[in-house]
Short mmCIF file of C-alpha atoms and ligand atoms in Angstrom, two decimals:
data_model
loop_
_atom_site.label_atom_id
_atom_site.label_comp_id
_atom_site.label_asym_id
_atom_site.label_seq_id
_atom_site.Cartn_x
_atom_site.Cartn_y
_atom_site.Cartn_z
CA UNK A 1 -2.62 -126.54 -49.30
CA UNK A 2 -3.05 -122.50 -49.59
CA UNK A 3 -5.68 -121.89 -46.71
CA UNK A 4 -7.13 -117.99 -46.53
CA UNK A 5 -6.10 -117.98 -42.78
CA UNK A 6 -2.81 -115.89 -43.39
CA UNK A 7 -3.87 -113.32 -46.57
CA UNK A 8 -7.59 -112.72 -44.49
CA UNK A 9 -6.22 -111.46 -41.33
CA UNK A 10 -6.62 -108.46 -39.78
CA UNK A 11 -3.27 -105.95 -39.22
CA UNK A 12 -3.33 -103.48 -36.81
CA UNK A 13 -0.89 -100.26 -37.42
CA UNK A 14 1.54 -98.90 -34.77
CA UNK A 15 -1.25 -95.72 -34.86
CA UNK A 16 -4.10 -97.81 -33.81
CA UNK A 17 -6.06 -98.38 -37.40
CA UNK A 18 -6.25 -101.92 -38.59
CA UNK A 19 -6.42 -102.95 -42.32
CA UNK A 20 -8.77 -105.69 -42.83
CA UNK A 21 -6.61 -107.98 -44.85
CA UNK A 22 -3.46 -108.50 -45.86
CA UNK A 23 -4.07 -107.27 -49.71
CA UNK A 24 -3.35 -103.10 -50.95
CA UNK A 25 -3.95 -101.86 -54.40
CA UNK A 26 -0.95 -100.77 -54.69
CA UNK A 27 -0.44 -96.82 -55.52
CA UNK A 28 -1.02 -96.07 -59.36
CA UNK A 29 -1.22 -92.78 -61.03
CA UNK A 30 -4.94 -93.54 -62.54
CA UNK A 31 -4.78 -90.54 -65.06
CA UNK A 32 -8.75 -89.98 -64.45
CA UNK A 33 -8.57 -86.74 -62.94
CA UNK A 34 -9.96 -83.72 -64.73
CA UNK A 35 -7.51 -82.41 -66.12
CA UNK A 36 -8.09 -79.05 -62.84
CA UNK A 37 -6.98 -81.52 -59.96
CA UNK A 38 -10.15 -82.98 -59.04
CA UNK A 39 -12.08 -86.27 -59.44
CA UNK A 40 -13.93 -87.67 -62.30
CA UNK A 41 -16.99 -90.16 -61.79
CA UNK A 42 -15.16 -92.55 -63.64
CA UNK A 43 -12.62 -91.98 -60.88
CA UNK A 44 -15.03 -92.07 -58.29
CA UNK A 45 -16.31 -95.73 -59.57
CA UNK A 46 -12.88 -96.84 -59.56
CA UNK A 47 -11.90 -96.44 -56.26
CA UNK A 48 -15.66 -97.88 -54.98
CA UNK A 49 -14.83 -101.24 -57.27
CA UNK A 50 -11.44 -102.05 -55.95
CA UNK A 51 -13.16 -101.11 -52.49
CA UNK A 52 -16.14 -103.81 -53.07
CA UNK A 53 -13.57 -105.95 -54.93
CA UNK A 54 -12.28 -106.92 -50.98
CA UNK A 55 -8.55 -104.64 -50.90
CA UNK A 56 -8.13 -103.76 -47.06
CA UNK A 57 -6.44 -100.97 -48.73
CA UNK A 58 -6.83 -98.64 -51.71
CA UNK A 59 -3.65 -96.23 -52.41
CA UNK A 60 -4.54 -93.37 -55.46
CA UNK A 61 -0.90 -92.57 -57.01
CA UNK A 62 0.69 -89.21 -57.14
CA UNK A 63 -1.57 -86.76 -55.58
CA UNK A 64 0.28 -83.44 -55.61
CA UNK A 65 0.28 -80.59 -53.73
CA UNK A 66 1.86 -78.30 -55.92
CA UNK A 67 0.19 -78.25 -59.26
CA UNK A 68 3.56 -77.00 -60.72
CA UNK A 69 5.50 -80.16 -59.88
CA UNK A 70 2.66 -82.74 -60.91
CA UNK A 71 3.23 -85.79 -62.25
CA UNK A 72 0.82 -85.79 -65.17
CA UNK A 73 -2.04 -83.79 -65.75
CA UNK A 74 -4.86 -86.68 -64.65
CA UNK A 75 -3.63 -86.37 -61.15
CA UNK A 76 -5.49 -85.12 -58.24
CA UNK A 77 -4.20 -82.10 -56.80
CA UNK A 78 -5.24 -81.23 -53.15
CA UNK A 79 -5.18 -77.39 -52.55
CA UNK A 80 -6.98 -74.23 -52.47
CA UNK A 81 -8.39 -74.97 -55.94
CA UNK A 82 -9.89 -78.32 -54.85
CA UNK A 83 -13.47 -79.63 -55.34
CA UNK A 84 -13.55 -80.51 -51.51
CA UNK A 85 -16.89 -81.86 -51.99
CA UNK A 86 -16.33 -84.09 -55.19
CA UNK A 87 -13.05 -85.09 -53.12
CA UNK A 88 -15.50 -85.95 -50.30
CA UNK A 89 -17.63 -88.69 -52.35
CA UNK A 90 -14.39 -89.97 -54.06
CA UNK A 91 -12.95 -90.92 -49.93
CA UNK A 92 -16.43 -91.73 -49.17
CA UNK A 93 -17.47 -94.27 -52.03
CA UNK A 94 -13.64 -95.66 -52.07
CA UNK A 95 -13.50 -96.67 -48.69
CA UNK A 96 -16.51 -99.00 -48.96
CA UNK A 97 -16.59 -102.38 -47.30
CA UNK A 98 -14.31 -102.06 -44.86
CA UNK A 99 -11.55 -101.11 -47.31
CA UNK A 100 -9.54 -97.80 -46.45
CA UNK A 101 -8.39 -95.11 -48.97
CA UNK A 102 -4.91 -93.36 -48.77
CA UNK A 103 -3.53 -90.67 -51.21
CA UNK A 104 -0.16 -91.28 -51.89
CA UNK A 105 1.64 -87.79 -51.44
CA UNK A 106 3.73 -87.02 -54.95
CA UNK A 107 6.32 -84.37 -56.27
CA UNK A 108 7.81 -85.38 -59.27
CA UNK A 109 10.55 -82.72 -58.78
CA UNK A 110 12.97 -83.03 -62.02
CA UNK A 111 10.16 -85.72 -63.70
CA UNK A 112 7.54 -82.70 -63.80
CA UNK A 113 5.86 -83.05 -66.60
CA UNK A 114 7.30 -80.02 -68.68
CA UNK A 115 3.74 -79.11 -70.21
CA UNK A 116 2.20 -78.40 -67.09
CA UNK A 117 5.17 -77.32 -64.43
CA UNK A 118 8.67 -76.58 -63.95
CA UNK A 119 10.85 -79.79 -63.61
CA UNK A 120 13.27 -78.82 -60.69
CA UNK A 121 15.00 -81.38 -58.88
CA UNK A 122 17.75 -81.41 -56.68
CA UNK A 123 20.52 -80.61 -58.71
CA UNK A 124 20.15 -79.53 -62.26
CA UNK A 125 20.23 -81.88 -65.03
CA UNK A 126 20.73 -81.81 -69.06
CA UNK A 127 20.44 -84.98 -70.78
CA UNK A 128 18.95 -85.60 -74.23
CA UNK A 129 15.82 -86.38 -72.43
CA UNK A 130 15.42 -84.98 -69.53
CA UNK A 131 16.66 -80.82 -68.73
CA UNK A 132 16.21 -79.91 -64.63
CA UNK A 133 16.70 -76.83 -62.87
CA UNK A 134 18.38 -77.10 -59.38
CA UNK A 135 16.03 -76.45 -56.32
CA UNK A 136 17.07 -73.38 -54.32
CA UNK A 137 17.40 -73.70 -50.55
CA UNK A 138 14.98 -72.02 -49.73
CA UNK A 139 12.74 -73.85 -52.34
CA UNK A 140 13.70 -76.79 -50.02
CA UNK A 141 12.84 -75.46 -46.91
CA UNK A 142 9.39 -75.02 -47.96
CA UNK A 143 8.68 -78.53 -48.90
CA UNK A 144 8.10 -80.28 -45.09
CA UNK A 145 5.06 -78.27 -44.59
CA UNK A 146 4.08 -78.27 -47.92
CA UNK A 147 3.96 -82.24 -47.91
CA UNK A 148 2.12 -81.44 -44.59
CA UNK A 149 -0.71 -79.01 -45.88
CA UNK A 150 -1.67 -82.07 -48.17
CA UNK A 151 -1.40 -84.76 -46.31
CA UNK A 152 -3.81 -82.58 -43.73
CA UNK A 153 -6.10 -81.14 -46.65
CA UNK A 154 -6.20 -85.63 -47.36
CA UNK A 155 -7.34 -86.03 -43.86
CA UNK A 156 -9.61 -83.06 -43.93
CA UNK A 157 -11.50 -84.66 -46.66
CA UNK A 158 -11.92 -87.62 -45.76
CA UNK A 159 -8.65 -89.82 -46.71
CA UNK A 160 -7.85 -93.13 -43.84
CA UNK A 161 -4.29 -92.13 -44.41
CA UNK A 162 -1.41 -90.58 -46.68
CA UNK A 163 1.35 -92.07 -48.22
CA UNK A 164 4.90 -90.17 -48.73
CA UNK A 165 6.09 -91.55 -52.49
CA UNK A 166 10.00 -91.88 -52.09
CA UNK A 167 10.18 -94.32 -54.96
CA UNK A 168 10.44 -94.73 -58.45
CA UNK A 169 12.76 -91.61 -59.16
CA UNK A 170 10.47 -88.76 -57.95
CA UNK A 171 11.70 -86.20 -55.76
CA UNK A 172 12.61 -87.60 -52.53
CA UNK A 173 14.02 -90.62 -54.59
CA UNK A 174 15.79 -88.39 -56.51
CA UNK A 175 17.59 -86.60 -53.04
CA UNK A 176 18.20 -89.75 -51.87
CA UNK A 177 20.38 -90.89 -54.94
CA UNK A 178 23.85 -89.52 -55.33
CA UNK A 179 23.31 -90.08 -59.35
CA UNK A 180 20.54 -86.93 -58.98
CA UNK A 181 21.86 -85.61 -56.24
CA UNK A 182 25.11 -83.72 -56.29
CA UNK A 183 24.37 -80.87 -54.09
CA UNK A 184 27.44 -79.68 -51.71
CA UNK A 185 24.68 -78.24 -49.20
CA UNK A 186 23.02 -80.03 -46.36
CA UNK A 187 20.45 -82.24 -48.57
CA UNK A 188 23.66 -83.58 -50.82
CA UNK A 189 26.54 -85.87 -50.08
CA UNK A 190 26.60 -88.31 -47.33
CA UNK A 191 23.77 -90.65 -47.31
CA UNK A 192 22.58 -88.60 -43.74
CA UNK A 193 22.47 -85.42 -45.71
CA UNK A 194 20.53 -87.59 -49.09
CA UNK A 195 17.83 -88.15 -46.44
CA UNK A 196 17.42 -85.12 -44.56
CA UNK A 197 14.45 -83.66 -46.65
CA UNK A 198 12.91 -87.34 -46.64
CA UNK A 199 13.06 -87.03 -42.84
CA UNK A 200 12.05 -83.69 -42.50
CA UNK A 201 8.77 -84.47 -44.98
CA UNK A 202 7.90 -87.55 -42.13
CA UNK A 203 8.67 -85.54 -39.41
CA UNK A 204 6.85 -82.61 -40.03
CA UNK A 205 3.60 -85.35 -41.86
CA UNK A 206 3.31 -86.70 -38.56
CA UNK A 207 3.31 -83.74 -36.83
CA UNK A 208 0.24 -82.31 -38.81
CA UNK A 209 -2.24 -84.89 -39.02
CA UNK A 210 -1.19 -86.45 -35.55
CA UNK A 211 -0.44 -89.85 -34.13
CA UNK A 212 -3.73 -91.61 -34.81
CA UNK A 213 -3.81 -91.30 -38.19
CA UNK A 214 -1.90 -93.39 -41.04
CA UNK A 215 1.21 -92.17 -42.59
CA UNK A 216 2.93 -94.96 -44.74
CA UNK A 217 6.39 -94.61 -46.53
CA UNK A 218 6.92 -95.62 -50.80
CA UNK A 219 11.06 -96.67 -50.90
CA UNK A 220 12.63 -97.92 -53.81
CA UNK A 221 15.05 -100.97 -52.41
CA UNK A 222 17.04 -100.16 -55.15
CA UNK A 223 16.29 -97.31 -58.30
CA UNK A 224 18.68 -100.14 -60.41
CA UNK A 225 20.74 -97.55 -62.36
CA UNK A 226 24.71 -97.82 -62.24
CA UNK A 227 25.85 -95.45 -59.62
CA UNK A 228 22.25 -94.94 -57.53
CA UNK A 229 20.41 -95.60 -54.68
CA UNK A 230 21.90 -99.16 -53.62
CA UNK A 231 20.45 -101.90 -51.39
CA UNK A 232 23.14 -100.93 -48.87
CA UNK A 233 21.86 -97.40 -48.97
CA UNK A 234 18.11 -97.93 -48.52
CA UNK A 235 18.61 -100.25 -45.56
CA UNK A 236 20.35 -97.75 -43.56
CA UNK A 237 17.74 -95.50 -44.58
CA UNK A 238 15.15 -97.41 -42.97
CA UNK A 239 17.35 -98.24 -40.01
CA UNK A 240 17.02 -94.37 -39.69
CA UNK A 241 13.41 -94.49 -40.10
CA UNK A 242 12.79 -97.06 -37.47
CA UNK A 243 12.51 -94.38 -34.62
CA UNK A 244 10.14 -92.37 -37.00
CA UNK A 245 6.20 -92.31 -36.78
CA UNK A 246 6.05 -94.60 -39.82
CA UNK A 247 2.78 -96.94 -40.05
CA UNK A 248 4.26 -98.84 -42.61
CA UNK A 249 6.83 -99.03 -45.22
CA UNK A 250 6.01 -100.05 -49.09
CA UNK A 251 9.09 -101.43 -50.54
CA UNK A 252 9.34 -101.32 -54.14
CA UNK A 253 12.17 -100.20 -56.69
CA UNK A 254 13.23 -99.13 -60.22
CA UNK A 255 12.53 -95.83 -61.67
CA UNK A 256 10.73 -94.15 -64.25
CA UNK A 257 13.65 -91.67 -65.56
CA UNK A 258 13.85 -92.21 -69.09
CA UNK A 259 16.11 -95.18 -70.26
CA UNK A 260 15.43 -96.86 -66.80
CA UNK A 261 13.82 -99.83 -65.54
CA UNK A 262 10.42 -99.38 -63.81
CA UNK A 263 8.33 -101.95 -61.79
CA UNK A 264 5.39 -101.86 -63.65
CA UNK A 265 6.93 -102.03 -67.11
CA UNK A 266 8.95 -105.12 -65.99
CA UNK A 267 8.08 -108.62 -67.54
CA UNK A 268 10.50 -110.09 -65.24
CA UNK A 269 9.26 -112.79 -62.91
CA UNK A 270 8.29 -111.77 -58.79
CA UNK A 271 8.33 -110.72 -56.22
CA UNK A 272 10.83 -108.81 -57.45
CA UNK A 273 12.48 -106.70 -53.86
CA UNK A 274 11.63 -110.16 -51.67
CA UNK A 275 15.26 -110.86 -50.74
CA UNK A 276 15.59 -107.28 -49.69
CA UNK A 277 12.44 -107.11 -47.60
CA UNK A 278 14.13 -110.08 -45.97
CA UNK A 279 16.90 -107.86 -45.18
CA UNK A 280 14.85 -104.71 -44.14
CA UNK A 281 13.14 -106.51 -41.24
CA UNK A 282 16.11 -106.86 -39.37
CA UNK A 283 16.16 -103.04 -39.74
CA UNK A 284 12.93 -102.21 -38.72
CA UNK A 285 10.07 -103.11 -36.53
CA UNK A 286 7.83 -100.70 -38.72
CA UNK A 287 5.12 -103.16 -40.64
CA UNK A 288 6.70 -103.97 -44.35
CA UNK A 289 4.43 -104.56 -47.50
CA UNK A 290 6.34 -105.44 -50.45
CA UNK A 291 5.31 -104.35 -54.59
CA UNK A 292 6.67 -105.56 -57.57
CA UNK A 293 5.81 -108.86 -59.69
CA UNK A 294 3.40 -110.74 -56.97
CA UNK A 295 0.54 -112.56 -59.53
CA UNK A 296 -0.34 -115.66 -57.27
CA UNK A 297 -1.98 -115.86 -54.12
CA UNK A 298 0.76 -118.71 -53.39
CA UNK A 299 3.40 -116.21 -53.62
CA UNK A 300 1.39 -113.45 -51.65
CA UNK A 301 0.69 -116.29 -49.03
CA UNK A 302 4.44 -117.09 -48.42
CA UNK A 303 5.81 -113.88 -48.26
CA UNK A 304 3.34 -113.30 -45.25
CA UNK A 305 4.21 -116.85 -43.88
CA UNK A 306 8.10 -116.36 -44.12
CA UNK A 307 7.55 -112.96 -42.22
CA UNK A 308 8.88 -110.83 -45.30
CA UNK A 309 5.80 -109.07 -45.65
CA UNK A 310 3.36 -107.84 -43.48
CA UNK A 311 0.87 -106.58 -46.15
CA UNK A 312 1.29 -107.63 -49.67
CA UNK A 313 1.19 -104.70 -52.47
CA UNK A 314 -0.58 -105.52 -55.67
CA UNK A 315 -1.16 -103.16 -58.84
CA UNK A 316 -1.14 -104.83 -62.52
CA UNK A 317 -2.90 -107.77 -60.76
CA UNK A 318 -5.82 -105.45 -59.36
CA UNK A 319 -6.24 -103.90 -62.59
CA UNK A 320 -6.55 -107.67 -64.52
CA UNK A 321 -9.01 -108.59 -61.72
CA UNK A 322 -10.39 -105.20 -59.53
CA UNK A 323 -11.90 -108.00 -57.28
CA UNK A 324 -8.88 -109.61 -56.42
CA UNK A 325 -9.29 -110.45 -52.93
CA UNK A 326 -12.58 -112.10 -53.37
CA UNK A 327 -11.53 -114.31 -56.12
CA UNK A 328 -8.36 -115.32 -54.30
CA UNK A 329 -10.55 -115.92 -51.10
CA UNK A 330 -12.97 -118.12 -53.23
CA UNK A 331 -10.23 -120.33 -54.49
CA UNK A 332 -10.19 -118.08 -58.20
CA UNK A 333 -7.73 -116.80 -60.31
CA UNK A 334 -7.12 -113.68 -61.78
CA UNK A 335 -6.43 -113.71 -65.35
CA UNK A 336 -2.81 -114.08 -66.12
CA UNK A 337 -0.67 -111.20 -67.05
CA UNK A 338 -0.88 -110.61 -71.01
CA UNK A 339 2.87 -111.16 -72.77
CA UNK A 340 3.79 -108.24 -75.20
CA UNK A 341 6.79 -108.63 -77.61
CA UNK A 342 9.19 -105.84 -77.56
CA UNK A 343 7.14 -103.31 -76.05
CA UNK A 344 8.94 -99.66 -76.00
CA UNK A 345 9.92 -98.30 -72.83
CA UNK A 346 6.42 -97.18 -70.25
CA UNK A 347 4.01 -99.12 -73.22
CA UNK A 348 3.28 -101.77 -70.73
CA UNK A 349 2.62 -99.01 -67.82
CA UNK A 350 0.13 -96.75 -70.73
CA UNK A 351 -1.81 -100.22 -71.74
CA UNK A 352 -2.45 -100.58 -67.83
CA UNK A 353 -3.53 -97.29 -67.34
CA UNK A 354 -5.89 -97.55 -70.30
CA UNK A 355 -7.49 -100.83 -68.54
CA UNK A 356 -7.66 -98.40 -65.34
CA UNK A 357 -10.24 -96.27 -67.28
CA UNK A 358 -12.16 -99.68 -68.67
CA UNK A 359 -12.90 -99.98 -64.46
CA UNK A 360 -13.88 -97.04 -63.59
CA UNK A 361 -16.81 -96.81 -66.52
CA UNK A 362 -17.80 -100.88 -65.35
CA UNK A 363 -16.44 -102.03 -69.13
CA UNK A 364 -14.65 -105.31 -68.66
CA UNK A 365 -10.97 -104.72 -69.46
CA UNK A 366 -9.61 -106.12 -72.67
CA UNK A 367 -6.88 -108.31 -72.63
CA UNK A 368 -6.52 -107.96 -76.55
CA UNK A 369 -6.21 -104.04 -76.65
CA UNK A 370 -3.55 -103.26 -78.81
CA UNK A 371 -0.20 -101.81 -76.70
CA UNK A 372 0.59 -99.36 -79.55
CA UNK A 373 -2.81 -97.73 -79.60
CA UNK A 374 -3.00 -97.84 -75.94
CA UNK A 375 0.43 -95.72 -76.10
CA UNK A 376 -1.18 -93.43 -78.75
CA UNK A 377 -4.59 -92.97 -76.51
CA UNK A 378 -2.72 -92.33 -73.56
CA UNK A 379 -0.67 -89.54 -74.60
CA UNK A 380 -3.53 -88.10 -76.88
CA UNK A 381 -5.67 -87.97 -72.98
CA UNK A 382 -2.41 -86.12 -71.45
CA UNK A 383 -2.09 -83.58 -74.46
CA UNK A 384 -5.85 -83.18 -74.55
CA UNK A 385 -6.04 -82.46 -70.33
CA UNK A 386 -2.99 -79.84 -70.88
CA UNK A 387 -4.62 -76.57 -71.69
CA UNK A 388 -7.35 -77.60 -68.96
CA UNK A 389 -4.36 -77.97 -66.35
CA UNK A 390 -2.51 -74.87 -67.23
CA UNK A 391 -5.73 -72.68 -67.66
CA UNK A 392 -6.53 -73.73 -64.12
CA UNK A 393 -3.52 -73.39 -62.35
CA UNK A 394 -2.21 -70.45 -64.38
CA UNK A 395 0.28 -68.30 -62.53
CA UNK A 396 -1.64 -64.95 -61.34
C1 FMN B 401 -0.67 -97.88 -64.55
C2 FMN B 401 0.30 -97.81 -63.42
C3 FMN B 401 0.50 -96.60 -62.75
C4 FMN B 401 1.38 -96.54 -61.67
N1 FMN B 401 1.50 -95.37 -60.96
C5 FMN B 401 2.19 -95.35 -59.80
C6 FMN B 401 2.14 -94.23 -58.93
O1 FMN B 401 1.49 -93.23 -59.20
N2 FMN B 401 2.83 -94.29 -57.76
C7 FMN B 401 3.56 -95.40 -57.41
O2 FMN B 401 4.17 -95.42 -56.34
N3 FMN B 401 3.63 -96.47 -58.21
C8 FMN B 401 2.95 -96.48 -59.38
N4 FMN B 401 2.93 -97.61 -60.14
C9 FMN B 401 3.77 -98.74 -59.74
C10 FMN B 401 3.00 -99.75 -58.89
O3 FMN B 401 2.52 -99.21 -57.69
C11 FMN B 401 3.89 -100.96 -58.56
O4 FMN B 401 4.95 -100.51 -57.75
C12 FMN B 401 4.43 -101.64 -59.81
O5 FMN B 401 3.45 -101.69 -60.84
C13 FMN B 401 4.87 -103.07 -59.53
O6 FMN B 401 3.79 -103.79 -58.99
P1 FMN B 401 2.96 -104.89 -59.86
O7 FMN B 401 3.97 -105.86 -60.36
O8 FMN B 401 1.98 -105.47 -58.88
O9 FMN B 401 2.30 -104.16 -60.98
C14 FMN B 401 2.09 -97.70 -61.25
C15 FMN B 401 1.87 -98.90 -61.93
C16 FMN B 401 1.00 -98.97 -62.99
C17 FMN B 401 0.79 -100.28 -63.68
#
């Protein structure tokens, strides 16, 4: 018998603020900014569904600091160009209910989208599909406090707390793996010297927005390519971080450099990083929440009942059902996750971000969209938002 006692209570941070649930929307780059950094109504709506929907928590993917190292051009970009006041409503009307809102703090670093930045990671890279500059030293010295201006311009405007994205193959992943990172400097080599800049982002997060408010961690267990970032590698890493300020740490894994396996474009079945959130608690005493592959509230209930999770991260499933955590509480189910046959590589992650927008304008999403037109309409939105993006943040 699945009771609600387990998912439905309350966890209180090490900094003081306590989610009301055990259930986050998991981060996901929404691609309904406006094309100049800043929220769209549709956006706005969004965030206020999966806030009534019941999540204790509400993560928006890769909001970026630098508009030159941006993800895609749909993201939100927090800075001296932002709409404080539009950024206002969205933290207002997404952290409805009882629900919080976090931003989840990106740099894509060598993944830059090429239209709208310059893809720099940190060592320089030239493969058929992918061509990277190497980050200068001093380009790395900057980065703490710029991690810190934006996780304080999130708090400024009204964000419950900031997450720093280390997964997935963005830039802190990408220092922390010796296949990206060959530098012979202080931020290269040894796994201490892979996770200096990760350490120096915390340290100096903390630092700016203080010690009452929420600053969560995105790891990858594992980015699953052949000479990466291994199990053995992100454990120690969060045996490091267990004397940080951490709130929390969102375990997830797989990345999104071309030819490699992400999360959210796996069919495989979940959770996928359980046995090494298993392992990370004997690490840490930092609150876990583990992403990847969770569909059923049975499986969300016995991670928290076999102590491998302490909060249970959710995306596809949130976007099949935005009220989640008041169907599962009423003894529903969300619809189950629609089977595509041979899908090419980030289709399944472009039909999910077209369901995104289906939300956000209260259109129920349509489990019969067609994955090759969702791929087409996706990238048609990107091109379309790319003259916007660059005419905004042109270089003076
Ligand atoms: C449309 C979409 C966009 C995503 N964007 C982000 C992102 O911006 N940042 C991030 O950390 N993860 C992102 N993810 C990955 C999810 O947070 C999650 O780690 C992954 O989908 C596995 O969880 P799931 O099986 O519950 O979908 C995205 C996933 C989807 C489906």
């Amino acid at each position: 018998m699945i009771t609600n006692a387990q998912l439905f209570s309350p966890l209180t941070l090490p900094c003081g603020v306590t989610l009301k649930n055990r259930l986050a929307k998991s981060a996901m780059s929404d691609s309904l900014g406006d094309g100049c950094g800043n929220p769209t109504s549709k956006q706005i709506r969004l965030y206020e569904r999966w806030a009534e929907g019941g999540a204790a928590l509400s993560i928006i993917g890769e909001v970026q600091g630098d508009p030159y190292a941006a993800e895609k051009p749909g993201n939100l970009v927090l800075g001296l160009q932002s709409d404080d006041s539009l950024l206002r409503e969205l933290t207002q009307r997404g952290a409805q209910n009882g629900g919080l809102l976090f931003a989840q703090l990106g740099h894509a670093g060598a993944m830059t989208h090429p239209p709208i930045g310059t893809p720099k990671g940190p060592s320089a890279l030239s493969l058929p599909s992918l061509t990277c500059a190497a980050l200068t030293a001093g380009e790395i010295q900057h980065l703490p406090a710029q991690f810190a201006r934006t996780a304080l311009h999130a708090k400024t405007v009204g964000f419950g707390g900031v997450q720093i994205h280390a997964a997935h193959g963005f830039l802190l992943s990408q220092f922390l793996s010796p296949l990206f990172n060959k530098r012979t400097d202080g931020y290269g080599g040894s796994l201490a010297n892979r996770a200096r800049l990760l350490l120096e982002v915390i340290a100096t997060v903390c630092d700016a927005v203080g010690p009452a408010f929420p600053v969560i961690l995105k790891l990858n267990a594992t980015d699953q390519l052949d000479g990466g970032f291994t199990e053995t590698d992100a454990l120690a890493v969060i045996a490091m971080l267990d004397t940080s300020s951490l709130d929390l740490i969102d375990i997830s894994g797989g990345t999104y450099f071309p030819g490699a396996k992400s999360a959210s474009d796996s069919t495989g079945n979940g959770p996928y990083f359980a046995a090494f959130a298993k392992a990370a608690r004997a690490q840490t005493t930092i609150p876990l929440m583990l992403t990847g592959g969770i569909k059923t509230k049975e499986q969300a209930v016995a991670l928290l009942e076999t102590g491998t999770a302490d909060m249970i991260g959710l995306a596809r499933a949130f976007i099949l059902d935005p009220s989640l955590p008041t169907t599962w509480h009423d003894g529903g189910a969300p619809p189950p996750f629609p089977r595509f046959s041979n899908p090419p590589e980030g289709g399944i992650t472009a039909w999910y971000t077209q369901q995104i927008a289906r939300i956000g304008q209260d259109t129920p999403i349509d489990l019969h969209a067609d994955l090759n037109e969702a791929i087409r309409a996706y990238n048609a939105r990107d091109d379309a938002r790319t003259a916007l993006w660059n005419a905004h943040f042109s270089k003076p």
